[in-house]
Short mmCIF file of C-alpha atoms in Angstrom, two decimals:
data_model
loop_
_atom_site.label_atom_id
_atom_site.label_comp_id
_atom_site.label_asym_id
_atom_site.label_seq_id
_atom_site.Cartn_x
_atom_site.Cartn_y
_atom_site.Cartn_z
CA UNK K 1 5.74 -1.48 -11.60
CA UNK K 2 7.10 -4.64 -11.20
CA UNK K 3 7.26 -6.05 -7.74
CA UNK K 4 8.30 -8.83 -7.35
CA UNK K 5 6.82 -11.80 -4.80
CA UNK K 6 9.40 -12.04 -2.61
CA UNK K 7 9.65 -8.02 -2.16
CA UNK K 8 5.37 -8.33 -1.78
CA UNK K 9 5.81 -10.71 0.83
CA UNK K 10 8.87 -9.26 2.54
CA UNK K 11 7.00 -5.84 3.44
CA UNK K 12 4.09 -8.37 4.43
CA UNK K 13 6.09 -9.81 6.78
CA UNK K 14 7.38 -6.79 7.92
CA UNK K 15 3.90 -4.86 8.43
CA UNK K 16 3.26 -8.11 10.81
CA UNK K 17 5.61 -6.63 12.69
CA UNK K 18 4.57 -3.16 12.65
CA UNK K 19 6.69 -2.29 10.25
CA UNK K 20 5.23 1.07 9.19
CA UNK K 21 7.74 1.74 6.38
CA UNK K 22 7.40 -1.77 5.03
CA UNK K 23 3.27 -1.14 5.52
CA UNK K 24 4.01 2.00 3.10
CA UNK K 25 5.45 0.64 0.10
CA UNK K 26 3.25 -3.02 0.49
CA UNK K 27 0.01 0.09 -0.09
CA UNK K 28 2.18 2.57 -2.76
CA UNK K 29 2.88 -0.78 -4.90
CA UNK K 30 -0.05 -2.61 -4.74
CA UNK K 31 -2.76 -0.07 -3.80
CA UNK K 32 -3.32 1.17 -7.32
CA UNK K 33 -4.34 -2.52 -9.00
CA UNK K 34 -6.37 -3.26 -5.96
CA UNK K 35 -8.67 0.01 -6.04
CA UNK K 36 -9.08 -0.90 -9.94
CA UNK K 37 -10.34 -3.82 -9.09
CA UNK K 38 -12.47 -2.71 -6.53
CA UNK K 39 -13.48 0.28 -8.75
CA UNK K 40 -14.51 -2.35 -11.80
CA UNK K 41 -17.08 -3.79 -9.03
CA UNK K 42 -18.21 -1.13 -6.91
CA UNK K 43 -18.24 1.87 -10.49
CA UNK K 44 -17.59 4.88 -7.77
CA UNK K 45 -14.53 5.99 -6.68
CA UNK K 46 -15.44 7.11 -3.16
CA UNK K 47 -17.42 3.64 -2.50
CA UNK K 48 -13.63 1.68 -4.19
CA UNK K 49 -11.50 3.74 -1.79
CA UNK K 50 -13.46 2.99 1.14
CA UNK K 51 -12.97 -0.53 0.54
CA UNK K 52 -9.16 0.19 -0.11
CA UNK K 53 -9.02 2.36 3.62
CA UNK K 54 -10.53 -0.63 4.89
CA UNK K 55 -8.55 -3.41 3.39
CA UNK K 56 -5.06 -2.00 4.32
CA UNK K 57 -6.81 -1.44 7.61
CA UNK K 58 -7.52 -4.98 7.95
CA UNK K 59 -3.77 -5.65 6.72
CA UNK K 60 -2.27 -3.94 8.99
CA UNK K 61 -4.23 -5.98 11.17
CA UNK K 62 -4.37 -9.19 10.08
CA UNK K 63 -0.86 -9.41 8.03
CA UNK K 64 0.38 -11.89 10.13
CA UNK K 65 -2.35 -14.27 8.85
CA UNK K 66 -0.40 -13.94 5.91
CA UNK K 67 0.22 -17.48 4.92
CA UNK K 68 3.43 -17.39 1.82
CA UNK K 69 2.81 -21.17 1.75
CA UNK K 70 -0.88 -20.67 0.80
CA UNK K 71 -0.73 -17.96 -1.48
CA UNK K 72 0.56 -14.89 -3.60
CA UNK K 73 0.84 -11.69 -1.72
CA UNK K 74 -0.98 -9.84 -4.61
CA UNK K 75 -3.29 -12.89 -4.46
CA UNK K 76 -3.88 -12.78 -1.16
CA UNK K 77 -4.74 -8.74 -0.85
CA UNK K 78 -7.14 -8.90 -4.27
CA UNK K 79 -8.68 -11.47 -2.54
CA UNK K 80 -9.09 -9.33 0.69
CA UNK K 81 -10.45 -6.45 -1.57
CA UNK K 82 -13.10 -8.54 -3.88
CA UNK K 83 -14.25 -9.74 -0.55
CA UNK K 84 -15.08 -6.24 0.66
CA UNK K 85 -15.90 -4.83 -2.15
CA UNK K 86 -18.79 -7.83 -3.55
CA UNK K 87 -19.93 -6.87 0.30
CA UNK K 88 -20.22 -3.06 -0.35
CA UNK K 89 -22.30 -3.68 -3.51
CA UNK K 90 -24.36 -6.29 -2.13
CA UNK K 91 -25.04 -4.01 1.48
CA UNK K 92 -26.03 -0.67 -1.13
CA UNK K 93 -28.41 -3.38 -3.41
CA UNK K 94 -29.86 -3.51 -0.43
CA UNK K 95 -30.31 -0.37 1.19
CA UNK K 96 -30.30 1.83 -1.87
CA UNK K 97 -32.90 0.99 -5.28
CA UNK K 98 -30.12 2.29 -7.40
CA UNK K 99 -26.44 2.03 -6.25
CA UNK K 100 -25.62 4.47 -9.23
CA UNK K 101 -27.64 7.00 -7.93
CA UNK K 102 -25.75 10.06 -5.40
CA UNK K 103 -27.38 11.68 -3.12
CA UNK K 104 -28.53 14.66 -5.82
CA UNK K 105 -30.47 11.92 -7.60
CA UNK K 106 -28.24 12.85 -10.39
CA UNK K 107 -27.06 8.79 -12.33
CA UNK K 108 -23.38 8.44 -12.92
CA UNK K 109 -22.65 7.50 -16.29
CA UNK K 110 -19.67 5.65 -15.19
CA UNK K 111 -20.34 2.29 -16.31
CA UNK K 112 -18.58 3.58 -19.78
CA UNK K 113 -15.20 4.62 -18.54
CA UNK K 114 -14.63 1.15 -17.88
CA UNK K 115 -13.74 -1.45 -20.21
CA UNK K 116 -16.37 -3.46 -20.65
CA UNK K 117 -16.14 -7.32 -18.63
CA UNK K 118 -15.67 -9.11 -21.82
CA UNK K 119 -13.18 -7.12 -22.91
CA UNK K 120 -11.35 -7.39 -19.56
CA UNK K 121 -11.59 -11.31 -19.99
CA UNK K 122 -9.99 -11.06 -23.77
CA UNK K 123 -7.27 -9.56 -21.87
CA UNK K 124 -7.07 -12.14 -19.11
CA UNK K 125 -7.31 -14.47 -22.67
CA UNK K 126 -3.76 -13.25 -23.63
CA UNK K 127 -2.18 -14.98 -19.93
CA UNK K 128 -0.81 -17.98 -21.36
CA UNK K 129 -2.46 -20.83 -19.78
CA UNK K 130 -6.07 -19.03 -19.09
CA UNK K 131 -6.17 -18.16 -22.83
CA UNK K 132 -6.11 -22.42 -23.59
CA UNK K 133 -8.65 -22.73 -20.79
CA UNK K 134 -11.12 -19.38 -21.88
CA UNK K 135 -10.71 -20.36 -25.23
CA UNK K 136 -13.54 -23.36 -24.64
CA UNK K 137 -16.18 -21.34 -23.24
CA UNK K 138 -18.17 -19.44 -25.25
CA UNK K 139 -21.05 -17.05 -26.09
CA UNK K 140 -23.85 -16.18 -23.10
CA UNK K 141 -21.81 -17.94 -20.41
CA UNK K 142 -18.67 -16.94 -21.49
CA UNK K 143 -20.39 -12.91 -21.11
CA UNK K 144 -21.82 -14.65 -17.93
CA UNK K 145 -18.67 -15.48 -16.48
CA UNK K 146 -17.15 -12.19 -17.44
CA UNK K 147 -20.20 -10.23 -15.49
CA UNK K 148 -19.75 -12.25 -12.76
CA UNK K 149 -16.50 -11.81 -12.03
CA UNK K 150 -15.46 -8.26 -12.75
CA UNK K 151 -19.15 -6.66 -12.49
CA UNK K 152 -20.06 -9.00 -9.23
CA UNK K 153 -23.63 -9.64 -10.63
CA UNK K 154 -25.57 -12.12 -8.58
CA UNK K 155 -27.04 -15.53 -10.03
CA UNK K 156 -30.29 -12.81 -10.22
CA UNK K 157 -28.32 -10.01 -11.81
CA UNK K 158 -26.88 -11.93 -14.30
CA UNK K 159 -30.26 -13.41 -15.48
CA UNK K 160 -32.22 -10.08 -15.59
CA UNK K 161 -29.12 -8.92 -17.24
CA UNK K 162 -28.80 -11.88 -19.74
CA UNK K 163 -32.58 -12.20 -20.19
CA UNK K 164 -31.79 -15.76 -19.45
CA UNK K 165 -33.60 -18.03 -16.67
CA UNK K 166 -32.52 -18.36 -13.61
CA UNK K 167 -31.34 -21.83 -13.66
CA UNK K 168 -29.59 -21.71 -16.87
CA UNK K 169 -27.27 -18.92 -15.08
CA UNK K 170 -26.36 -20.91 -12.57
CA UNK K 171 -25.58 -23.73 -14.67
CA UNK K 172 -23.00 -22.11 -17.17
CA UNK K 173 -21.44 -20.68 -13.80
CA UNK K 174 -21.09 -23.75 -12.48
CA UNK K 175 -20.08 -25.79 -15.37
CA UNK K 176 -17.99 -22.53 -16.46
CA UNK K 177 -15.83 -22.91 -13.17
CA UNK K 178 -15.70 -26.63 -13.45
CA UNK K 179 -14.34 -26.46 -16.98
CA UNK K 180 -11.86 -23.71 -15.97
CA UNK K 181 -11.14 -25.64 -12.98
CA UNK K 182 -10.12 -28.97 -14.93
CA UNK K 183 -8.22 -26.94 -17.53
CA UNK K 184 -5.82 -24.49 -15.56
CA UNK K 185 -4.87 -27.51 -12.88
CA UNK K 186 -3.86 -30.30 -16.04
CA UNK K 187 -0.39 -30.68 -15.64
CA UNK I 1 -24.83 -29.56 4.74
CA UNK I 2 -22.41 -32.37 4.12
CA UNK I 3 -19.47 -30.43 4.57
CA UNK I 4 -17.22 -33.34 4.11
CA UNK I 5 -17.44 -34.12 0.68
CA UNK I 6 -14.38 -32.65 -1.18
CA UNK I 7 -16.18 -31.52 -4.25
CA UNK I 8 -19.68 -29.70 -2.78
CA UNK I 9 -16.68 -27.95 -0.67
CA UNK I 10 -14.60 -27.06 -3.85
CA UNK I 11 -17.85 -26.09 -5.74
CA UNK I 12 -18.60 -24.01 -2.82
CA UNK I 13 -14.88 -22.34 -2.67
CA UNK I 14 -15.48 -21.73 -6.37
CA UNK I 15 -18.79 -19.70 -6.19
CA UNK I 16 -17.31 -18.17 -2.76
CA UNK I 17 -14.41 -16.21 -4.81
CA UNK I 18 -15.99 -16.03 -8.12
CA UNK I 19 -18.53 -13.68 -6.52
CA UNK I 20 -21.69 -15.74 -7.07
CA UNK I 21 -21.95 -16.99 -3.71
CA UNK I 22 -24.31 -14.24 -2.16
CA UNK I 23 -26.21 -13.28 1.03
CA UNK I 24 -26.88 -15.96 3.51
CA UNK I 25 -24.94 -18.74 1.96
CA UNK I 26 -21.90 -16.50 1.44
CA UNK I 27 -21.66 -15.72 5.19
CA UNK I 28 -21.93 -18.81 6.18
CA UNK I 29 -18.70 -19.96 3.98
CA UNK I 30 -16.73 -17.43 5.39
CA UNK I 31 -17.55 -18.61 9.15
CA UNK I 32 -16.91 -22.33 6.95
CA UNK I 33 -14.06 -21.04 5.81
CA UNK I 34 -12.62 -19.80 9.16
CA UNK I 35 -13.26 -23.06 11.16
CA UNK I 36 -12.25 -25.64 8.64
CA UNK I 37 -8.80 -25.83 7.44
CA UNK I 38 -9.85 -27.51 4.11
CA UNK I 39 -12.55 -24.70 3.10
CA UNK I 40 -9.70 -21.96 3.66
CA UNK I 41 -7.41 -24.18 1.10
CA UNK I 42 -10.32 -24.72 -1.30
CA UNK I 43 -10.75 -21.13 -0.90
CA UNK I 44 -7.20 -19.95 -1.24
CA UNK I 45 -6.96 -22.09 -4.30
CA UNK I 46 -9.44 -20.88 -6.31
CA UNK I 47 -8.33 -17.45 -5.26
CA UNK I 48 -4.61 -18.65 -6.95
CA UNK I 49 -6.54 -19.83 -9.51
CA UNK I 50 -8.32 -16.75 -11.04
CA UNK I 51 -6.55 -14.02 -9.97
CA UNK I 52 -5.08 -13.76 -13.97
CA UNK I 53 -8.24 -12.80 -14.11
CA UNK I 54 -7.30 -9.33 -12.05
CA UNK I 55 -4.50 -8.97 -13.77
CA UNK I 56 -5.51 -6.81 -16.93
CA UNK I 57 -8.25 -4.75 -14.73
CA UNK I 58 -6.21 -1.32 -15.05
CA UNK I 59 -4.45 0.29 -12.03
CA UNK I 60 -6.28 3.37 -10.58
CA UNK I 61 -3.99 5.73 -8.35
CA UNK I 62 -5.66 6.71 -5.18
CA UNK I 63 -6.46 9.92 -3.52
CA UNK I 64 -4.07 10.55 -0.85
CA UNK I 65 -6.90 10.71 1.60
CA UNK I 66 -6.54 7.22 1.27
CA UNK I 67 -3.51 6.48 2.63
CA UNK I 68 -4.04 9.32 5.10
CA UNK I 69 -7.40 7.95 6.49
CA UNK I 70 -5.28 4.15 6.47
CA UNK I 71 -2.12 5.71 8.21
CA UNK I 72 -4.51 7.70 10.76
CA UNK I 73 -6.46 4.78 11.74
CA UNK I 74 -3.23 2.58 12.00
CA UNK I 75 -1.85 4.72 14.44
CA UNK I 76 0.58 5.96 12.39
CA UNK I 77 -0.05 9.39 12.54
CA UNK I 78 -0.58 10.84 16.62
CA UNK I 79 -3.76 12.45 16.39
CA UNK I 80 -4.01 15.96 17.77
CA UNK I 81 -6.05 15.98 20.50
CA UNK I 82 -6.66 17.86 23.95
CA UNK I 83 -3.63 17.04 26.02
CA UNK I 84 -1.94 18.69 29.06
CA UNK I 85 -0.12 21.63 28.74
CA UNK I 86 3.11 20.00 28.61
CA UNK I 87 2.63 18.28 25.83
CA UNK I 88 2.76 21.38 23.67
CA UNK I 89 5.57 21.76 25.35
CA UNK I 90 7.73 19.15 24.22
CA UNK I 91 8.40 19.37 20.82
CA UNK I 92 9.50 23.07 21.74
CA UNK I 93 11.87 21.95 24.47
CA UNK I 94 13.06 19.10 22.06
CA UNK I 95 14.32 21.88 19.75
CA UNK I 96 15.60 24.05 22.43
CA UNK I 97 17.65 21.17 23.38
CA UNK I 98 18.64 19.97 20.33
CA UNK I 99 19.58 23.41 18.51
CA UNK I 100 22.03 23.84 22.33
CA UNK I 101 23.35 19.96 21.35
CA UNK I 102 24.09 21.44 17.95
CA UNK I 103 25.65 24.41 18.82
CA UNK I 104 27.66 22.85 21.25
CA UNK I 105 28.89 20.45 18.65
CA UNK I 106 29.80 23.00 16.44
CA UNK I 107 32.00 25.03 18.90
CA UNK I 108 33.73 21.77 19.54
CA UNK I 109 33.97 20.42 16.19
CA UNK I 110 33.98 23.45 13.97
CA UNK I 111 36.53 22.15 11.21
CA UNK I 112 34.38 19.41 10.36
CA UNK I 113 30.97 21.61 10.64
CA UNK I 114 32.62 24.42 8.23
CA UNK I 115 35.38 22.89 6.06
CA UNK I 116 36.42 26.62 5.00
CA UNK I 117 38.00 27.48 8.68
CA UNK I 118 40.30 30.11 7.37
CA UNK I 119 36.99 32.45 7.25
CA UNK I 120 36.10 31.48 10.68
CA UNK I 121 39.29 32.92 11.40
CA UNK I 122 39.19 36.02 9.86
CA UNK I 123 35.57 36.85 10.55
CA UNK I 124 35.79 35.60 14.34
CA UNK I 125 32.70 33.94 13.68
CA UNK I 126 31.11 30.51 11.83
CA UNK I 127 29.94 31.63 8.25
CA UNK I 128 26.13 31.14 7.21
CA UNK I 129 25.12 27.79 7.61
CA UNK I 130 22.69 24.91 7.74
CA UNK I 131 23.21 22.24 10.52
CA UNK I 132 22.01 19.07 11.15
CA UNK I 133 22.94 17.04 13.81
CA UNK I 134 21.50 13.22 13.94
CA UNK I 135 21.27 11.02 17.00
CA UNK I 136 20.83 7.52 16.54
CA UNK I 137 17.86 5.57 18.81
CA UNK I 138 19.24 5.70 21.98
CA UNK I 139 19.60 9.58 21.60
CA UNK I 140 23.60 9.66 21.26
CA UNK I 141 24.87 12.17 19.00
CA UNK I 142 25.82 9.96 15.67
CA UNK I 143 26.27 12.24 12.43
CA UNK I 144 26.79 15.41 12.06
CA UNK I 145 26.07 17.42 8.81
CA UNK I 146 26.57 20.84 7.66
CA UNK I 147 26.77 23.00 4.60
CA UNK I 148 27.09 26.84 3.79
CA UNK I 149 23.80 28.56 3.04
CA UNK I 150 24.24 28.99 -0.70
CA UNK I 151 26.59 26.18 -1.11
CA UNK I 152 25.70 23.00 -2.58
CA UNK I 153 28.29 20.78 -0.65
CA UNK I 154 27.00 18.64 2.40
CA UNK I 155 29.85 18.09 5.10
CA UNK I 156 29.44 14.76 6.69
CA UNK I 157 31.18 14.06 10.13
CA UNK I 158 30.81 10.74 11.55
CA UNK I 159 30.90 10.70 15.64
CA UNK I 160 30.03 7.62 16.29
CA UNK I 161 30.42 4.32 13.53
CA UNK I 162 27.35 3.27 11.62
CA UNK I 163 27.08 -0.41 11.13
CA UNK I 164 25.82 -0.98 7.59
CA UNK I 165 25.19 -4.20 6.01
CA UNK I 166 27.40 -5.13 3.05
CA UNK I 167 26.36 -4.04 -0.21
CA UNK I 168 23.46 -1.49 1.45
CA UNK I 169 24.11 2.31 1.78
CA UNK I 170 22.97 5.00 4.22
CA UNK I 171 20.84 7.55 2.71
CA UNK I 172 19.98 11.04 4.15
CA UNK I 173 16.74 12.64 3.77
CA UNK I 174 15.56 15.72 4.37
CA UNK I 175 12.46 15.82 6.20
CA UNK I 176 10.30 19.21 5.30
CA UNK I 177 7.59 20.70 7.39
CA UNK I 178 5.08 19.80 5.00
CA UNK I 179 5.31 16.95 2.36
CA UNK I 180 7.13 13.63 2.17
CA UNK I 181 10.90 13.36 2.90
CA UNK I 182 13.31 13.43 -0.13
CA UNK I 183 16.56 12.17 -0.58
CA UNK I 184 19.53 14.98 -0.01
CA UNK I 185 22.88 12.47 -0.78
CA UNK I 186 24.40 9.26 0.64
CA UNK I 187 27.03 9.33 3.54
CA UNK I 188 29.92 7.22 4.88
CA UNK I 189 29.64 5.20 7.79
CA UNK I 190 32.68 6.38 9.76
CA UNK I 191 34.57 9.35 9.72
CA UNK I 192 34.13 12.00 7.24
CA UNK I 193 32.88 12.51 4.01
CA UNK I 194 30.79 14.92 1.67
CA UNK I 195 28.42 14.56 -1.37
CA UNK I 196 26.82 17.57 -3.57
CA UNK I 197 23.62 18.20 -3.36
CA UNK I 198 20.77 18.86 -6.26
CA UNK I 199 20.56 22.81 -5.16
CA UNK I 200 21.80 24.97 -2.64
CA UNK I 201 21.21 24.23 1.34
CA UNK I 202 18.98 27.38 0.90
CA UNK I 203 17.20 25.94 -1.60
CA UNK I 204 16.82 22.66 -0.64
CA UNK I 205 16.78 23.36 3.47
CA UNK I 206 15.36 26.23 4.11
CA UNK I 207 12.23 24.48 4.86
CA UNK I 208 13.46 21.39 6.42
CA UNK I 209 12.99 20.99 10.47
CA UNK I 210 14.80 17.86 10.76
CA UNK I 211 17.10 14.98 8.68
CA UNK I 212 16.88 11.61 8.87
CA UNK I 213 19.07 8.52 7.80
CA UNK I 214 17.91 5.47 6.37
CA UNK I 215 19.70 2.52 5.19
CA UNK I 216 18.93 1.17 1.56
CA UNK I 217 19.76 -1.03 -0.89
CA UNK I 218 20.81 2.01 -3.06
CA UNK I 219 20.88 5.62 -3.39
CA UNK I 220 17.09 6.60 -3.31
CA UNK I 221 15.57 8.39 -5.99
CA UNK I 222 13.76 11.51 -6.02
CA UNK I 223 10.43 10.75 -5.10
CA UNK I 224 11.15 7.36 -3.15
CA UNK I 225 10.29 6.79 0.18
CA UNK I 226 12.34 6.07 2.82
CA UNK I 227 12.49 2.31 4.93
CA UNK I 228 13.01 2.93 8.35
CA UNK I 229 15.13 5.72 9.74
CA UNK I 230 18.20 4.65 11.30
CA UNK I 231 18.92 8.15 12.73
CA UNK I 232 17.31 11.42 12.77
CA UNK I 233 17.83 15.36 13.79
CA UNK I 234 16.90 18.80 13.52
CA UNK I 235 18.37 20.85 10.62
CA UNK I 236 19.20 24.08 11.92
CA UNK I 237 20.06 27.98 10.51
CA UNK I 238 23.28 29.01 11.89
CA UNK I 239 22.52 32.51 11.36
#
């Protein structure tokens, strides 16, 4: 569906007013894109649509924080639901040894329905101006960046995952943002 | 930390919405982030900046429950709880009153309820019908609508003017005991009019408590939802 900005940040402005109708159709057109993107981080769907209950929660909320100046309505609510969802991960690391394990003890093999991170990242590689910028980063920390982002691995995560040290992890993250950084804001 | 230097602060936006900012030092960006004006922009930019990132993570449609459990804890939906008497009351005295505001309406008005008044005429009394009469917010009687039971023609009667917008329309909805509201036809804003409906009243209405008007940019679609309802009424069986 294509919705466009200024219909995004139209119902935004009217769900700061308590616009319930508006509040509707900001969650029927964006709500699907922002539970796949919590789903890519959090692998289960009840876990990705209790961060979506509590992200249009915190819209309702909050939309009058809503800043069109600053950013993208889409931006702006992806932003809301990474946040919540890299929490939710990071809260069951902690309180559960396996977050892929349910209650039955049964694992979820869900990791395979979704594309895998680099894959996602080829597709981000077909967006104009990120597909110049990707284009320069390669091999482990390209893989790196890709886990990082759509899998929310930690600096820890990603070396156990990588079989790489530590230090070298946080390196190509660093130097991976810089680079993108330098490349996507050249004129 | 030196908080003031532009690029540990952009390095630290970075990591923040990449993800790789975790536990202790994540926290303490966000409280960074919330008291100083240039972390939030650092922030917000980086957030600008990858979000083509998101863009080809595919869309997954929610449960309802979702938007249930949102609505609910919005306030959107009046939760059911232990109230006084009266309150079961009142939606059974708001019919009462509004099916007598109806029937009133019809006696006065019945050309406009029942187009076919020859019938009335021989049969002494108004055919098989379904009525709807819509007040707007202040509660004044605004539209009236009305069609035969198997017919598929919706009367429209407009009491009182509608102001609408240029190049908007006013759609009606029907608005069923259970499931989400769907469009029945468009209607004038003054005086009278009539538009053909999808089925017959008794298959369309014969579960549908109340009608509502909303005012859109276009006739809505089956399966749409409505903006904001302009005016709204019970749908009743004259029969």
């Amino acid at each position: 569906m294509a919705s466009d900005v200024a219909q995004l940040s139209g119902w935004l402005a009217k769900t700061a007013l308590g616009d319930r109708s508006a509040f509707r159709r900001l969650y029927d057109a964006t709500a699907p894109s922002l539970l796949g993107v919590a789903l890519r981080i959090l692998k289960r769907r009840d876990r990705a649509e209790d961060v979506l209950q509590e992200a249009f929660v915190n819209v309702w909320h909050n939309a009058g924080r809503y800043s069109a100046a600053a950013s993208q309505p889409l931006t702006w609510l992806t932003a809301i639901v990474r946040n919540k969802a890299l929490d939710a991960l990071r809260g069951e690391a902690r309180h559960a040894a396996d977050p892929l394990e349910d209650e039955s003890g049964k694992t979820h093999d869900v990791e395979d329905e979704r594309p895998n991170p680099l894959g996602l990242l080829e597709a981000a590689v077909d967006r104009l101006r990120v597909r110049d910028c990707l284009a320069e980063i390669k091999g482990p920390q390209r893989q790196c960046l890709a886990l990082a982002y759509y899998n929310g691995l930690s600096h820890s995560e990603l070396a156990a995952h990588l079989g790489a040290p530590i230090g070298s992890v946080k390196v190509w993250i660093r130097r991976g943002l810089e680079k993108l950084k330098r490349c996507l804001d050249a004129p | 930390m030196n908080y003031d230097r532009p690029e540990l602060l952009d390095r630290l936006a970075a990591e923040y919405v990449f993800g790789t900012l975790t536990g202790l030092a994540r926290r303490r960006f966000e409280r960074l982030r919330r008291a100083l004006p240039a972390a939030d922009a650092a922030a917000r930019e980086w957030e600008t900046r990858l979000i083509p990132l998101s863009m080809p993570v595919p869309p997954v449609a929610p449960s309802p429950s979702v938007w249930n459990a949102v609505d609910r804890r919005t306030g959107g939906v009046r939760h059911v709880t232990a109230r006084g008497w009266w309150s079961w009351w009142q939606p059974v005295a708001a019919l009462a009153v509004g099916v007598i505001a109806t029937l009133g309406l019809v006696r006065m008005f019945p050309a406009s309820v029942v187009p076919i008044d020859e019938i009335v005429q021989d049969r002494g009394s108004l055919p098989q019908s379904y009525v709807g009469l819509l007040t707007d917010a202040a509660g004044a009687p605004a539209v009236l609508a009305s069609s035969t039971r198997h017919g598929k023609v919706m009367t429209i009667k407009v009491l009182k003017p509608i102001d609408v917008p240029a190049g908007k329309v006013l759609q009606m909805w029907a608005l069923p005991r259970e499931g989400a509201p769907f469009p029945i036809g468009v209607i004038p804003a003054r005086d009278k009019g009539a538009f053909t409906m999808s089925g017959t009243s008794e298959q369309l209405l014969s579960n549908v408590p109340r009608l509502a008007v909303s005012i859109e940019d276009a006739p809505a679609a089956p399966g749409a939802t409505p903006g904001p309802f302009i005016l709204t009424g019970h749908c009743v069986k004259l029969w």
